[in-house]
mmCIF file with all atom_site columns, C-alpha atoms in Angstrom:
data_model
loop_
_atom_site.group_PDB
_atom_site.id
_atom_site.type_symbol
_atom_site.label_atom_id
_atom_site.label_alt_id
_atom_site.label_comp_id
_atom_site.label_asym_id
_atom_site.label_entity_id
_atom_site.label_seq_id
_atom_site.pdbx_PDB_ins_code
_atom_site.Cartn_x
_atom_site.Cartn_y
_atom_site.Cartn_z
_atom_site.occupancy
_atom_site.B_iso_or_equiv
_atom_site.pdbx_formal_charge
_atom_site.auth_seq_id
_atom_site.auth_comp_id
_atom_site.auth_asym_id
_atom_site.auth_atom_id
_atom_site.pdbx_PDB_model_num
ATOM 1   C CA . MET A 1 1   ? -24.839 24.871  -35.013 1.00 49.00 ? 1   MET A CA 1
ATOM 2   C CA . PRO A 1 2   ? -25.084 26.745  -31.853 1.00 52.00 ? 2   PRO A CA 1
ATOM 3   C CA . HIS A 1 3   ? -21.656 28.566  -30.663 1.00 53.00 ? 3   HIS A CA 1
ATOM 4   C CA . LEU A 1 4   ? -20.182 26.699  -27.310 1.00 47.00 ? 4   LEU A CA 1
ATOM 5   C CA . PRO A 1 5   ? -18.319 28.927  -24.991 1.00 50.00 ? 5   PRO A CA 1
ATOM 6   C CA . ARG A 1 6   ? -14.744 28.244  -25.130 1.00 50.00 ? 6   ARG A CA 1
ATOM 7   C CA . ARG A 1 7   ? -13.784 27.858  -21.330 1.00 50.00 ? 7   ARG A CA 1
ATOM 8   C CA . PRO A 1 8   ? -16.278 25.005  -20.669 1.00 47.00 ? 8   PRO A CA 1
ATOM 9   C CA . LEU A 1 9   ? -15.224 23.166  -23.345 1.00 41.00 ? 9   LEU A CA 1
ATOM 10  C CA . LEU A 1 10  ? -11.776 23.650  -22.984 1.00 39.00 ? 10  LEU A CA 1
ATOM 11  C CA . ALA A 1 11  ? -12.422 22.430  -19.147 1.00 41.00 ? 11  ALA A CA 1
ATOM 12  C CA . ALA A 1 12  ? -14.153 19.454  -20.154 1.00 41.00 ? 12  ALA A CA 1
ATOM 13  C CA . LEU A 1 13  ? -11.067 18.504  -22.684 1.00 39.00 ? 13  LEU A CA 1
ATOM 14  C CA . ALA A 1 14  ? -8.652  18.856  -19.831 1.00 41.00 ? 14  ALA A CA 1
ATOM 15  C CA . PHE A 1 15  ? -10.510 16.713  -17.222 1.00 42.00 ? 15  PHE A CA 1
ATOM 16  C CA . SER A 1 16  ? -10.752 14.255  -19.856 1.00 40.00 ? 16  SER A CA 1
ATOM 17  C CA . TRP A 1 17  ? -7.064  14.422  -20.675 1.00 41.00 ? 17  TRP A CA 1
ATOM 18  C CA . VAL A 1 18  ? -6.347  14.131  -16.738 1.00 39.00 ? 18  VAL A CA 1
ATOM 19  C CA . ALA A 1 19  ? -8.868  11.081  -16.215 1.00 41.00 ? 19  ALA A CA 1
ATOM 20  C CA . ALA A 1 20  ? -7.465  9.298   -19.116 1.00 39.00 ? 20  ALA A CA 1
ATOM 21  C CA . ALA A 1 21  ? -3.959  9.711   -17.715 1.00 40.00 ? 21  ALA A CA 1
ATOM 22  C CA . ALA A 1 22  ? -4.807  8.696   -14.442 1.00 42.00 ? 22  ALA A CA 1
ATOM 23  C CA . SER A 1 23  ? -6.650  5.405   -15.458 1.00 40.00 ? 23  SER A CA 1
ATOM 24  C CA . THR A 1 24  ? -3.291  4.263   -17.025 1.00 46.00 ? 24  THR A CA 1
ATOM 25  C CA . ALA A 1 25  ? -1.159  4.793   -14.428 1.00 55.00 ? 25  ALA A CA 1
ATOM 26  C CA . ARG A 1 26  ? -0.564  1.527   -12.462 1.00 71.00 ? 26  ARG A CA 1
ATOM 27  C CA . ALA A 1 27  ? -1.277  1.057   -8.534  1.00 76.00 ? 27  ALA A CA 1
ATOM 28  C CA . ALA A 1 28  ? 0.542   -1.574  -6.405  1.00 90.00 ? 28  ALA A CA 1
ATOM 29  C CA . GLU A 1 29  ? -0.981  -4.903  -6.388  1.00 94.00 ? 29  GLU A CA 1
ATOM 30  C CA . ARG A 1 30  ? -2.850  -5.970  -3.458  1.00 94.00 ? 30  ARG A CA 1
ATOM 31  C CA . ALA A 1 31  ? -3.500  -9.728  -2.327  1.00 96.00 ? 31  ALA A CA 1
ATOM 32  C CA . PRO A 1 32  ? -4.237  -11.336 0.903   1.00 96.00 ? 32  PRO A CA 1
ATOM 33  C CA . TRP A 1 33  ? -1.324  -12.867 2.777   1.00 97.00 ? 33  TRP A CA 1
ATOM 34  C CA . SER A 1 34  ? -0.061  -16.425 1.318   1.00 96.00 ? 34  SER A CA 1
ATOM 35  C CA . ASP A 1 35  ? 2.925   -18.191 1.694   1.00 95.00 ? 35  ASP A CA 1
ATOM 36  C CA . ALA A 1 36  ? 3.293   -18.971 -2.314  1.00 96.00 ? 36  ALA A CA 1
ATOM 37  C CA . ALA A 1 37  ? 2.899   -14.882 -3.025  1.00 96.00 ? 37  ALA A CA 1
ATOM 38  C CA . PHE A 1 38  ? 5.362   -13.897 -0.078  1.00 96.00 ? 38  PHE A CA 1
ATOM 39  C CA . ALA A 1 39  ? 7.916   -16.243 -1.489  1.00 96.00 ? 39  ALA A CA 1
ATOM 40  C CA . ALA A 1 40  ? 7.589   -15.215 -5.187  1.00 95.00 ? 40  ALA A CA 1
ATOM 41  C CA . ALA A 1 41  ? 7.668   -11.776 -4.674  1.00 95.00 ? 41  ALA A CA 1
ATOM 42  C CA . GLN A 1 42  ? 11.000  -12.055 -2.566  1.00 95.00 ? 42  GLN A CA 1
ATOM 43  C CA . ALA A 1 43  ? 12.043  -14.415 -5.288  1.00 95.00 ? 43  ALA A CA 1
ATOM 44  C CA . ALA A 1 44  ? 11.426  -11.680 -7.838  1.00 94.00 ? 44  ALA A CA 1
ATOM 45  C CA . GLY A 1 45  ? 12.978  -8.938  -5.944  1.00 94.00 ? 45  GLY A CA 1
ATOM 46  C CA . ARG A 1 46  ? 9.779   -7.043  -5.873  1.00 94.00 ? 46  ARG A CA 1
ATOM 47  C CA . PRO A 1 47  ? 9.104   -4.421  -3.216  1.00 96.00 ? 47  PRO A CA 1
ATOM 48  C CA . LEU A 1 48  ? 6.796   -6.010  -0.817  1.00 97.00 ? 48  LEU A CA 1
ATOM 49  C CA . ILE A 1 49  ? 4.810   -4.314  2.156   1.00 98.00 ? 49  ILE A CA 1
ATOM 50  C CA . ILE A 1 50  ? 2.975   -6.512  4.456   1.00 98.00 ? 50  ILE A CA 1
ATOM 51  C CA . GLU A 1 51  ? 0.360   -5.193  6.543   1.00 98.00 ? 51  GLU A CA 1
ATOM 52  C CA . VAL A 1 52  ? -0.931  -6.717  9.671   1.00 98.00 ? 52  VAL A CA 1
ATOM 53  C CA . THR A 1 53  ? -4.292  -5.790  10.491  1.00 97.00 ? 53  THR A CA 1
ATOM 54  C CA . ALA A 1 54  ? -7.399  -6.808  12.594  1.00 97.00 ? 54  ALA A CA 1
ATOM 55  C CA . PRO A 1 55  ? -10.766 -5.821  11.863  1.00 96.00 ? 55  PRO A CA 1
ATOM 56  C CA . TRP A 1 56  ? -11.632 -4.534  15.096  1.00 98.00 ? 56  TRP A CA 1
ATOM 57  C CA . CYS A 1 57  ? -8.501  -2.102  15.585  1.00 98.00 ? 57  CYS A CA 1
ATOM 58  C CA . PRO A 1 58  ? -8.694  1.572   15.330  1.00 98.00 ? 58  PRO A CA 1
ATOM 59  C CA . THR A 1 59  ? -5.170  1.949   14.741  1.00 98.00 ? 59  THR A CA 1
ATOM 60  C CA . CYS A 1 60  ? -5.103  -0.454  11.593  1.00 97.00 ? 60  CYS A CA 1
ATOM 61  C CA . ARG A 1 61  ? -7.937  1.746   10.391  1.00 97.00 ? 61  ARG A CA 1
ATOM 62  C CA . ALA A 1 62  ? -6.014  4.951   11.003  1.00 98.00 ? 62  ALA A CA 1
ATOM 63  C CA . GLN A 1 63  ? -3.090  3.388   9.004   1.00 98.00 ? 63  GLN A CA 1
ATOM 64  C CA . ALA A 1 64  ? -4.953  2.537   5.992   1.00 97.00 ? 64  ALA A CA 1
ATOM 65  C CA . PRO A 1 65  ? -5.599  5.874   4.335   1.00 97.00 ? 65  PRO A CA 1
ATOM 66  C CA . HIS A 1 66  ? -1.796  6.468   4.669   1.00 97.00 ? 66  HIS A CA 1
ATOM 67  C CA . VAL A 1 67  ? -0.607  3.218   3.530   1.00 97.00 ? 67  VAL A CA 1
ATOM 68  C CA . ALA A 1 68  ? -3.348  3.580   -0.053  1.00 96.00 ? 68  ALA A CA 1
ATOM 69  C CA . ALA A 1 69  ? -2.022  6.872   -0.604  1.00 96.00 ? 69  ALA A CA 1
ATOM 70  C CA . THR A 1 70  ? 1.499   5.878   -0.408  1.00 96.00 ? 70  THR A CA 1
ATOM 71  C CA . LEU A 1 71  ? 1.330   2.880   -2.792  1.00 96.00 ? 71  LEU A CA 1
ATOM 72  C CA . ALA A 1 72  ? -0.729  5.056   -5.084  1.00 96.00 ? 72  ALA A CA 1
ATOM 73  C CA . GLU A 1 73  ? 2.580   6.504   -5.975  1.00 96.00 ? 73  GLU A CA 1
ATOM 74  C CA . PRO A 1 74  ? 4.364   5.958   -9.443  1.00 95.00 ? 74  PRO A CA 1
ATOM 75  C CA . ALA A 1 75  ? 7.544   4.786   -8.061  1.00 94.00 ? 75  ALA A CA 1
ATOM 76  C CA . LEU A 1 76  ? 5.604   1.797   -5.902  1.00 95.00 ? 76  LEU A CA 1
ATOM 77  C CA . ALA A 1 77  ? 3.628   0.778   -8.899  1.00 95.00 ? 77  ALA A CA 1
ATOM 78  C CA . SER A 1 78  ? 5.699   -2.643  -8.920  1.00 94.00 ? 78  SER A CA 1
ATOM 79  C CA . ALA A 1 79  ? 5.122   -3.046  -5.059  1.00 96.00 ? 79  ALA A CA 1
ATOM 80  C CA . LEU A 1 80  ? 2.924   -6.107  -3.518  1.00 97.00 ? 80  LEU A CA 1
ATOM 81  C CA . LEU A 1 81  ? 1.029   -5.213  -0.141  1.00 97.00 ? 81  LEU A CA 1
ATOM 82  C CA . LEU A 1 82  ? -0.003  -8.605  1.282   1.00 98.00 ? 82  LEU A CA 1
ATOM 83  C CA . THR A 1 83  ? -2.390  -8.318  4.024   1.00 97.00 ? 83  THR A CA 1
ATOM 84  C CA . VAL A 1 84  ? -1.949  -10.645 7.261   1.00 98.00 ? 84  VAL A CA 1
ATOM 85  C CA . ASP A 1 85  ? -5.224  -11.054 9.494   1.00 98.00 ? 85  ASP A CA 1
ATOM 86  C CA . PHE A 1 86  ? -4.127  -11.042 13.336  1.00 98.00 ? 86  PHE A CA 1
ATOM 87  C CA . ASP A 1 87  ? -6.713  -13.281 14.260  1.00 97.00 ? 87  ASP A CA 1
ATOM 88  C CA . THR A 1 88  ? -6.636  -15.614 12.082  1.00 97.00 ? 88  THR A CA 1
ATOM 89  C CA . GLN A 1 89  ? -3.107  -16.120 10.313  1.00 97.00 ? 89  GLN A CA 1
ATOM 90  C CA . ASN A 1 90  ? -1.113  -17.237 13.018  1.00 97.00 ? 90  ASN A CA 1
ATOM 91  C CA . ASP A 1 91  ? 1.717   -19.129 10.753  1.00 96.00 ? 91  ASP A CA 1
ATOM 92  C CA . ALA A 1 92  ? 2.198   -16.039 9.041   1.00 97.00 ? 92  ALA A CA 1
ATOM 93  C CA . LEU A 1 93  ? 2.619   -14.149 12.341  1.00 98.00 ? 93  LEU A CA 1
ATOM 94  C CA . ARG A 1 94  ? 5.249   -16.562 13.298  1.00 97.00 ? 94  ARG A CA 1
ATOM 95  C CA . ARG A 1 95  ? 7.227   -16.486 10.285  1.00 96.00 ? 95  ARG A CA 1
ATOM 96  C CA . LEU A 1 96  ? 7.472   -12.896 10.325  1.00 97.00 ? 96  LEU A CA 1
ATOM 97  C CA . GLY A 1 97  ? 7.822   -12.397 13.873  1.00 97.00 ? 97  GLY A CA 1
ATOM 98  C CA . VAL A 1 98  ? 5.143   -10.268 14.769  1.00 98.00 ? 98  VAL A CA 1
ATOM 99  C CA . ARG A 1 99  ? 3.304   -9.700  17.911  1.00 97.00 ? 99  ARG A CA 1
ATOM 100 C CA . GLN A 1 100 ? 1.085   -7.249  17.634  1.00 97.00 ? 100 GLN A CA 1
ATOM 101 C CA . GLN A 1 101 ? -1.481  -5.815  15.036  1.00 97.00 ? 101 GLN A CA 1
ATOM 102 C CA . SER A 1 102 ? -1.517  -2.770  13.179  1.00 97.00 ? 102 SER A CA 1
ATOM 103 C CA . THR A 1 103 ? 2.340   -3.774  12.143  1.00 98.00 ? 103 THR A CA 1
ATOM 104 C CA . ILE A 1 104 ? 3.637   -2.566  8.724   1.00 98.00 ? 104 ILE A CA 1
ATOM 105 C CA . ILE A 1 105 ? 7.064   -4.588  7.366   1.00 98.00 ? 105 ILE A CA 1
ATOM 106 C CA . ALA A 1 106 ? 8.724   -3.110  4.196   1.00 98.00 ? 106 ALA A CA 1
ATOM 107 C CA . PHE A 1 107 ? 10.672  -5.671  2.212   1.00 97.00 ? 107 PHE A CA 1
ATOM 108 C CA . ASN A 1 108 ? 12.995  -5.217  -0.976  1.00 96.00 ? 108 ASN A CA 1
ATOM 109 C CA . GLY A 1 109 ? 12.893  -8.774  -2.136  1.00 94.00 ? 109 GLY A CA 1
ATOM 110 C CA . ALA A 1 110 ? 14.137  -10.882 0.844   1.00 94.00 ? 110 ALA A CA 1
ATOM 111 C CA . GLN A 1 111 ? 15.766  -8.191  2.684   1.00 96.00 ? 111 GLN A CA 1
ATOM 112 C CA . GLU A 1 112 ? 13.762  -6.405  5.135   1.00 97.00 ? 112 GLU A CA 1
ATOM 113 C CA . ARG A 1 113 ? 14.052  -2.513  4.953   1.00 97.00 ? 113 ARG A CA 1
ATOM 114 C CA . GLY A 1 114 ? 12.181  -1.830  8.456   1.00 98.00 ? 114 GLY A CA 1
ATOM 115 C CA . ARG A 1 115 ? 8.940   -2.043  10.314  1.00 98.00 ? 115 ARG A CA 1
ATOM 116 C CA . ILE A 1 116 ? 6.686   0.173   12.636  1.00 98.00 ? 116 ILE A CA 1
ATOM 117 C CA . ILE A 1 117 ? 4.069   -1.151  15.234  1.00 98.00 ? 117 ILE A CA 1
ATOM 118 C CA . GLY A 1 118 ? 0.831   1.394   15.870  1.00 98.00 ? 118 GLY A CA 1
ATOM 119 C CA . VAL A 1 119 ? 2.323   4.164   14.140  1.00 98.00 ? 119 VAL A CA 1
ATOM 120 C CA . THR A 1 120 ? -0.598  6.374   12.333  1.00 98.00 ? 120 THR A CA 1
ATOM 121 C CA . ASP A 1 121 ? 1.831   9.208   11.227  1.00 98.00 ? 121 ASP A CA 1
ATOM 122 C CA . ALA A 1 122 ? 1.214   9.548   7.406   1.00 97.00 ? 122 ALA A CA 1
ATOM 123 C CA . THR A 1 123 ? 5.027   10.791  7.253   1.00 98.00 ? 123 THR A CA 1
ATOM 124 C CA . GLN A 1 124 ? 6.345   8.164   8.968   1.00 98.00 ? 124 GLN A CA 1
ATOM 125 C CA . ILE A 1 125 ? 4.231   5.189   7.192   1.00 98.00 ? 125 ILE A CA 1
ATOM 126 C CA . ARG A 1 126 ? 5.152   7.043   3.924   1.00 97.00 ? 126 ARG A CA 1
ATOM 127 C CA . ASP A 1 127 ? 8.973   6.953   5.096   1.00 98.00 ? 127 ASP A CA 1
ATOM 128 C CA . LEU A 1 128 ? 8.954   3.304   5.875   1.00 98.00 ? 128 LEU A CA 1
ATOM 129 C CA . ILE A 1 129 ? 6.925   1.979   2.736   1.00 97.00 ? 129 ILE A CA 1
ATOM 130 C CA . ARG A 1 130 ? 9.189   4.099   0.208   1.00 97.00 ? 130 ARG A CA 1
ATOM 131 C CA . ARG A 1 131 ? 12.385  2.266   1.854   1.00 97.00 ? 131 ARG A CA 1
ATOM 132 C CA . ALA A 1 132 ? 11.049  -1.181  -0.019  1.00 95.00 ? 132 ALA A CA 1
ATOM 133 C CA . VAL A 1 133 ? 11.963  0.453   -3.651  1.00 93.00 ? 133 VAL A CA 1
#
């Protein structure tokens, strides 16, 4: 039987352990807006993030990676992200009091914890989303 160097073998074992641990971590749930999902999350007292986007919006695209990174944090595993399409979901916009795309709203259950409009700073986005917990 050939002799395998220990360092590559140990590195491979460590990598497989980290990959297995990462795959068991739960991420926040994501879904398109629906009145039913919004009501259920509020009734359950879940951390709830509303993201109002438009496909043509550069600010929305700049916000997206910061939202995704924050929602990957273990403390937000029970959160629900609902995405509202600014161009087509006018009922949701009225219900939420939103007048502009690139709006992010944080709720804890039925209680609104804050909102930002047009902000692309990672720290401000992270701080807002963490208020939902």
